mmCIF file of C-alpha atoms in Angstrom:
data_model
loop_
_atom_site.group_PDB
_atom_site.id
_atom_site.type_symbol
_atom_site.label_atom_id
_atom_site.label_comp_id
_atom_site.label_asym_id
_atom_site.label_seq_id
_atom_site.Cartn_x
_atom_site.Cartn_y
_atom_site.Cartn_z
ATOM 1 C CA MET J 953 -7.128 -75.797 38.605
ATOM 2 C CA SER J 954 -9.394 -75.001 41.431
ATOM 3 C CA SER J 955 -12.774 -73.512 40.361
ATOM 4 C CA MET J 956 -15.872 -71.892 41.944
ATOM 5 C CA ASN J 957 -19.592 -71.892 40.818
ATOM 6 C CA SER J 958 -20.166 -68.893 38.524
ATOM 7 C CA THR J 959 -23.670 -68.354 39.816
ATOM 8 C CA SER J 960 -25.803 -69.382 42.896
ATOM 9 C CA ARG J 961 -29.595 -69.671 43.558
ATOM 10 C CA VAL J 962 -31.229 -69.183 46.737
ATOM 11 C CA SER J 963 -35.127 -69.600 47.351
ATOM 12 C CA GLY J 964 -36.905 -66.546 46.337
ATOM 13 C CA SER J 965 -33.789 -65.063 44.492
ATOM 14 C CA SER J 966 -32.595 -64.949 41.141
ATOM 15 C CA PRO J 967 -29.341 -66.352 39.968
ATOM 16 C CA VAL J 968 -26.492 -64.295 41.552
ATOM 17 C CA PRO J 969 -23.350 -64.143 39.174
ATOM 18 C CA THR J 970 -20.356 -64.864 41.339
ATOM 19 C CA PRO J 971 -17.174 -62.586 40.245
ATOM 20 C CA LYS J 972 -13.776 -64.140 40.067
ATOM 21 C CA PRO J 973 -12.445 -64.804 43.516
ATOM 22 C CA VAL J 974 -9.797 -62.476 44.748
ATOM 23 C CA VAL J 975 -6.852 -63.436 47.070
ATOM 24 C CA PHE J 976 -5.314 -60.296 48.994
ATOM 25 C CA VAL J 977 -1.634 -60.699 50.240
ATOM 26 C CA VAL J 978 0.103 -58.453 52.685
ATOM 27 C CA ASP J 979 3.720 -59.249 53.086
ATOM 28 C CA ASP J 980 6.707 -56.640 53.410
ATOM 29 C CA ASP J 981 8.919 -59.510 51.735
ATOM 30 C CA ILE J 982 8.727 -59.006 47.949
ATOM 31 C CA SER J 983 9.840 -62.650 47.214
ATOM 32 C CA VAL J 984 7.065 -63.902 49.272
ATOM 33 C CA ARG J 985 4.527 -61.763 47.501
ATOM 34 C CA GLU J 986 5.988 -62.811 43.898
ATOM 35 C CA SER J 987 5.910 -66.245 45.049
ATOM 36 C CA LEU J 988 2.095 -66.263 46.124
ATOM 37 C CA GLU J 989 1.130 -64.299 43.217
ATOM 38 C CA LEU J 990 2.318 -66.905 40.815
ATOM 39 C CA LEU J 991 0.581 -69.594 42.720
ATOM 40 C CA ILE J 992 -2.547 -67.652 43.001
ATOM 41 C CA ARG J 993 -2.600 -67.070 39.305
ATOM 42 C CA ASN J 994 -2.109 -70.691 38.496
ATOM 43 C CA GLU J 995 -4.992 -71.550 40.463
ATOM 44 C CA GLY J 996 -7.172 -68.996 38.454
ATOM 45 C CA TRP J 997 -7.682 -66.504 41.171
ATOM 46 C CA ASP J 998 -7.003 -62.715 41.307
ATOM 47 C CA PRO J 999 -3.835 -61.839 43.576
ATOM 48 C CA LEU J 1000 -3.889 -58.365 44.914
ATOM 49 C CA LEU J 1001 -0.619 -57.605 46.579
ATOM 50 C CA PHE J 1002 0.129 -55.194 49.368
ATOM 51 C CA GLU J 1003 3.599 -54.223 51.213
ATOM 52 C CA SER J 1004 2.042 -53.049 54.213
ATOM 53 C CA ALA J 1005 -1.119 -53.048 56.217
ATOM 54 C CA ARG J 1006 -1.841 -49.441 55.509
ATOM 55 C CA ASP J 1007 -1.561 -50.164 51.842
ATOM 56 C CA PHE J 1008 -4.314 -53.002 52.316
ATOM 57 C CA LEU J 1009 -6.526 -50.556 54.264
ATOM 58 C CA ALA J 1010 -6.408 -48.100 51.504
ATOM 59 C CA ARG J 1011 -7.708 -50.716 48.784
ATOM 60 C CA SER J 1012 -10.957 -50.378 47.140
ATOM 61 C CA SER J 1013 -13.532 -52.530 48.374
ATOM 62 C CA THR J 1014 -14.924 -55.903 46.370
ATOM 63 C CA THR J 1015 -17.930 -57.716 46.148
ATOM 64 C CA ALA J 1016 -16.111 -60.873 44.984
ATOM 65 C CA PRO J 1017 -15.457 -63.847 47.244
ATOM 66 C CA SER J 1018 -12.191 -63.169 48.680
ATOM 67 C CA CYS J 1019 -9.396 -64.113 51.539
ATOM 68 C CA LEU J 1020 -6.450 -62.190 53.143
ATOM 69 C CA ILE J 1021 -3.019 -64.076 53.280
ATOM 70 C CA LEU J 1022 -1.440 -62.056 56.015
ATOM 71 C CA ASP J 1023 2.066 -61.724 57.440
ATOM 72 C CA VAL J 1024 2.111 -61.530 61.186
ATOM 73 C CA HIS J 1025 5.069 -59.250 61.360
ATOM 74 C CA LEU J 1026 4.717 -56.135 59.082
ATOM 75 C CA PRO J 1027 6.455 -52.721 59.562
ATOM 76 C CA ASP J 1028 3.722 -50.694 60.031
ATOM 77 C CA LEU J 1029 0.711 -52.587 61.757
ATOM 78 C CA ASN J 1030 1.317 -56.032 62.879
ATOM 79 C CA GLY J 1031 -1.043 -58.729 61.460
ATOM 80 C CA LEU J 1032 -3.058 -59.321 64.616
ATOM 81 C CA ASP J 1033 -3.673 -55.484 64.983
ATOM 82 C CA LEU J 1034 -4.993 -55.631 61.280
ATOM 83 C CA GLN J 1035 -7.186 -58.503 62.057
ATOM 84 C CA ARG J 1036 -8.751 -56.698 65.077
ATOM 85 C CA GLN J 1037 -9.224 -53.589 63.018
ATOM 86 C CA ILE J 1038 -10.976 -55.221 59.950
ATOM 87 C CA SER J 1039 -12.806 -58.049 61.857
ATOM 88 C CA SER J 1040 -15.960 -55.571 62.277
ATOM 89 C CA GLU J 1041 -15.954 -54.535 58.678
ATOM 90 C CA THR J 1042 -15.508 -57.570 56.571
ATOM 91 C CA SER J 1043 -16.032 -61.341 56.664
ATOM 92 C CA THR J 1044 -12.967 -62.072 54.505
ATOM 93 C CA PRO J 1045 -11.413 -65.084 55.968
ATOM 94 C CA ILE J 1046 -7.843 -64.707 57.093
ATOM 95 C CA ILE J 1047 -4.769 -67.137 56.584
ATOM 96 C CA PHE J 1048 -1.865 -65.960 58.715
ATOM 97 C CA ILE J 1049 1.679 -66.601 57.600
ATOM 98 C CA THR J 1050 4.925 -66.069 59.718
ATOM 99 C CA GLY J 1051 8.476 -67.044 59.667
ATOM 100 C CA PHE J 1052 8.599 -66.722 63.554
ATOM 101 C CA GLY J 1053 5.652 -68.811 64.497
ATOM 102 C CA ASP J 1054 4.735 -69.376 68.071
ATOM 103 C CA VAL J 1055 2.072 -71.093 69.893
ATOM 104 C CA PRO J 1056 0.623 -67.914 71.747
ATOM 105 C CA THR J 1057 0.319 -65.824 68.641
ATOM 106 C CA SER J 1058 -1.283 -68.615 66.554
ATOM 107 C CA VAL J 1059 -3.675 -69.185 69.285
ATOM 108 C CA LYS J 1060 -4.602 -65.441 69.366
ATOM 109 C CA ALA J 1061 -5.170 -65.416 65.758
ATOM 110 C CA MET J 1062 -7.299 -68.508 65.707
ATOM 111 C CA LYS J 1063 -9.546 -67.192 68.563
ATOM 112 C CA ALA J 1064 -9.957 -64.159 66.866
ATOM 113 C CA GLY J 1065 -11.349 -66.183 63.725
ATOM 114 C CA ALA J 1066 -8.306 -66.751 61.504
ATOM 115 C CA ALA J 1067 -9.037 -69.387 58.904
ATOM 116 C CA GLU J 1068 -5.600 -70.918 59.055
ATOM 117 C CA PHE J 1069 -2.120 -70.040 60.389
ATOM 118 C CA LEU J 1070 1.074 -71.168 58.411
ATOM 119 C CA THR J 1071 4.591 -71.081 59.224
ATOM 120 C CA LYS J 1072 7.078 -70.149 56.345
ATOM 121 C CA PRO J 1073 8.336 -71.820 54.363
ATOM 122 C CA PHE J 1074 4.985 -73.402 53.727
ATOM 123 C CA ASP J 1075 3.880 -76.207 51.344
ATOM 124 C CA ASP J 1076 2.060 -74.939 48.121
ATOM 125 C CA THR J 1077 -0.466 -77.598 48.311
ATOM 126 C CA VAL J 1078 -1.198 -76.713 51.866
ATOM 127 C CA MET J 1079 -1.407 -73.086 51.080
ATOM 128 C CA ILE J 1080 -3.793 -73.869 48.194
ATOM 129 C CA GLY J 1081 -5.969 -75.943 50.243
ATOM 130 C CA ALA J 1082 -6.239 -73.148 52.814
ATOM 131 C CA ILE J 1083 -7.114 -70.856 50.126
ATOM 132 C CA SER J 1084 -9.740 -72.869 48.701
ATOM 133 C CA SER J 1085 -11.363 -73.329 52.118
ATOM 134 C CA ALA J 1086 -11.200 -69.680 52.801
ATOM 135 C CA LEU J 1087 -12.714 -68.886 49.439
ATOM 136 C CA LEU J 1088 -15.768 -71.137 49.906
ATOM 137 C CA ARG J 1089 -16.384 -69.633 53.237
ATOM 138 C CA SER J 1090 -16.312 -66.104 51.758
ATOM 139 C CA GLN J 1091 -18.317 -67.177 48.605
ATOM 140 C CA ALA J 1092 -21.157 -68.398 51.093
ATOM 141 C CA ALA J 1093 -21.094 -65.126 52.871
ATOM 142 C CA VAL J 1094 -21.318 -63.158 49.620
ATOM 143 C CA GLU J 1095 -24.004 -65.107 48.386
ATOM 144 C CA ILE J 1096 -26.117 -64.471 51.678
ATOM 145 C CA ASP J 1097 -25.273 -60.762 51.574
ATOM 146 C CA SER J 1098 -26.340 -60.659 48.039
ATOM 147 C CA VAL J 1099 -29.883 -62.445 48.410
ATOM 148 C CA ARG J 1100 -30.263 -60.084 51.700
ATOM 149 C CA ARG J 1101 -29.748 -57.128 49.382
ATOM 150 C CA GLN J 1102 -32.087 -58.168 46.996
ATOM 151 C CA LEU J 1103 -34.938 -58.912 49.569
ATOM 152 C CA GLN J 1104 -34.157 -55.666 51.077
ATOM 153 C CA ASN J 1105 -34.808 -53.932 47.752
ATOM 154 C CA ARG J 1106 -38.048 -55.712 47.150
ATOM 155 C CA PHE J 1107 -39.124 -55.126 50.626
ATOM 156 C CA ALA J 1108 -38.493 -51.297 50.144
ATOM 157 C CA SER J 1109 -40.702 -51.535 46.860
ATOM 158 C CA LEU J 1110 -43.719 -52.352 48.823
ATOM 159 C CA SER J 1111 -46.154 -49.410 50.036
ATOM 160 C CA LYS J 1112 -46.489 -48.600 53.478
ATOM 161 C CA ARG J 1113 -49.789 -50.764 53.558
ATOM 162 C CA GLU J 1114 -48.261 -53.845 51.820
ATOM 163 C CA ARG J 1115 -45.404 -53.725 54.445
ATOM 164 C CA GLU J 1116 -47.979 -53.672 57.393
ATOM 165 C CA VAL J 1117 -49.740 -56.358 55.584
ATOM 166 C CA MET J 1118 -46.537 -58.615 55.099
ATOM 167 C CA THR J 1119 -45.507 -58.054 58.743
ATOM 168 C CA LEU J 1120 -48.675 -59.182 60.068
ATOM 169 C CA VAL J 1121 -49.240 -62.161 57.727
ATOM 170 C CA VAL J 1122 -45.718 -63.665 58.290
ATOM 171 C CA GLN J 1123 -46.668 -63.592 62.052
ATOM 172 C CA GLY J 1124 -49.212 -66.223 61.159
ATOM 173 C CA LEU J 1125 -52.247 -63.915 61.497
ATOM 174 C CA MET J 1126 -55.366 -64.753 59.147
ATOM 175 C CA ASN J 1127 -56.463 -62.196 56.536
ATOM 176 C CA LYS J 1128 -59.447 -61.489 58.961
ATOM 177 C CA GLN J 1129 -57.319 -60.729 61.810
ATOM 178 C CA VAL J 1130 -54.974 -58.666 59.760
ATOM 179 C CA GLY J 1131 -57.872 -56.606 58.540
ATOM 180 C CA GLY J 1132 -59.043 -56.078 62.076
ATOM 181 C CA ASP J 1133 -55.761 -54.910 63.330
ATOM 182 C CA LEU J 1134 -55.205 -52.511 60.301
ATOM 183 C CA ASP J 1135 -58.949 -51.547 60.271
ATOM 184 C CA ILE J 1136 -59.365 -52.564 56.506
ATOM 185 C CA SER J 1137 -61.736 -55.222 54.852
ATOM 186 C CA GLU J 1138 -60.613 -58.769 54.213
ATOM 187 C CA ILE J 1139 -60.920 -58.406 50.740
ATOM 188 C CA THR J 1140 -58.772 -55.628 50.714
ATOM 189 C CA VAL J 1141 -56.035 -57.586 52.808
ATOM 190 C CA LYS J 1142 -56.154 -60.332 50.153
ATOM 191 C CA ALA J 1143 -55.417 -57.727 47.620
ATOM 192 C CA HIS J 1144 -52.453 -56.353 49.467
ATOM 193 C CA ARG J 1145 -51.318 -59.746 50.322
ATOM 194 C CA GLY J 1146 -51.404 -60.935 46.574
ATOM 195 C CA ARG J 1147 -49.214 -57.748 45.653
ATOM 196 C CA VAL J 1148 -46.857 -58.553 48.539
ATOM 197 C CA MET J 1149 -46.465 -61.993 47.168
ATOM 198 C CA ASP J 1150 -45.853 -60.749 43.575
ATOM 199 C CA LYS J 1151 -43.325 -57.880 44.614
ATOM 200 C CA MET J 1152 -41.422 -60.162 46.925
ATOM 201 C CA ARG J 1153 -41.365 -62.812 44.168
ATOM 202 C CA ALA J 1154 -42.518 -65.412 46.573
ATOM 203 C CA ALA J 1155 -44.187 -68.708 45.134
ATOM 204 C CA THR J 1156 -45.577 -69.686 48.407
ATOM 205 C CA PHE J 1157 -46.447 -68.592 51.952
ATOM 206 C CA VAL J 1158 -43.454 -70.681 53.107
ATOM 207 C CA ASP J 1159 -41.165 -68.389 50.691
ATOM 208 C CA LEU J 1160 -42.530 -65.282 52.087
ATOM 209 C CA VAL J 1161 -41.816 -66.463 55.614
ATOM 210 C CA ASN J 1162 -38.344 -67.578 54.880
ATOM 211 C CA MET J 1163 -37.890 -64.137 53.189
ATOM 212 C CA ALA J 1164 -39.080 -62.285 56.103
ATOM 213 C CA ASN J 1165 -36.664 -64.338 58.347
ATOM 214 C CA ASN J 1166 -33.792 -63.286 56.097
ATOM 215 C CA LEU J 1167 -34.977 -59.743 56.591
ATOM 216 C CA GLY J 1168 -34.975 -60.024 60.399
ATOM 217 C CA MET J 1169 -38.619 -59.776 60.783
ATOM 218 C CA ARG J 1170 -40.598 -61.570 63.536
ATOM 219 C CA THR J 1171 -42.258 -64.614 61.949
ATOM 220 C CA THR J 1172 -44.626 -67.380 62.871
ATOM 221 C CA SER J 1173 -42.434 -70.722 63.883
ATOM 222 C CA LYS J 1174 -44.820 -72.837 61.739
ATOM 223 C CA PRO J 1175 -45.608 -71.469 58.501
#
C-alpha cells in the first residue's frame, strides 16, 4: 500500500501534520468512477467522486495533498476548459483520462501543466504510479504553503519597529547602520533584533535570512 509522511519539518518551522491525501475523480461514466474509487481506497487514499466539472467546482476546498483524475470529455465543461479555469487557483496536479485520445489534445494538456495523460482502459499499476507521483508533487506544495503561512503569522506578530529592524538586518546592515537608518541607538537595535529572532523562532541569522527569503523580502546574498 502506498503511503506518505504524516509530518514534515522545514528549517525554522514546527512539524506540520500532513492530512490523508485526497484523489478527486471527475468522470461522467459511473463505472469508471466506481473502478477508480476502489483502486484509490485500496492504496489508502481518500477518493472524492464527481459526475461533472461543475460539481467539482462546487466542492469544499482542502488543505490535504491532492490530485485530480479528470476525463477530457465531459457533458458540461470539458477537461481542458476546467484545467484552464482552475490553473490559477490551485496547484493540484491533474491526471487526464480519455477514451478518445489524440496527440493534439494530450499536447495541449501537458503544455498546460498536466501531470499525466492516460488513455482508457488504463493499467491499474500505471494509474497508481501516476497518482503517487502527483500526490508527492502536491504534498511538497502543501508543505511550502504551510511553512509560508507560519512565517507570515510570525512576521505579523512583530511590532512595526521590529519589522523595520528585521527588514534592514536581513539586507546585511550592521546594527550601527540599522540604528542610523531608524534613528535609534545600537543597543535598542540589538534589543529589537533579539525579539525578532525569538518571535520568528530563528536559531541563527542564516535561519532569519532564509525565512525572509520565503516571505519574499529583499535579503543579502551572503548571509
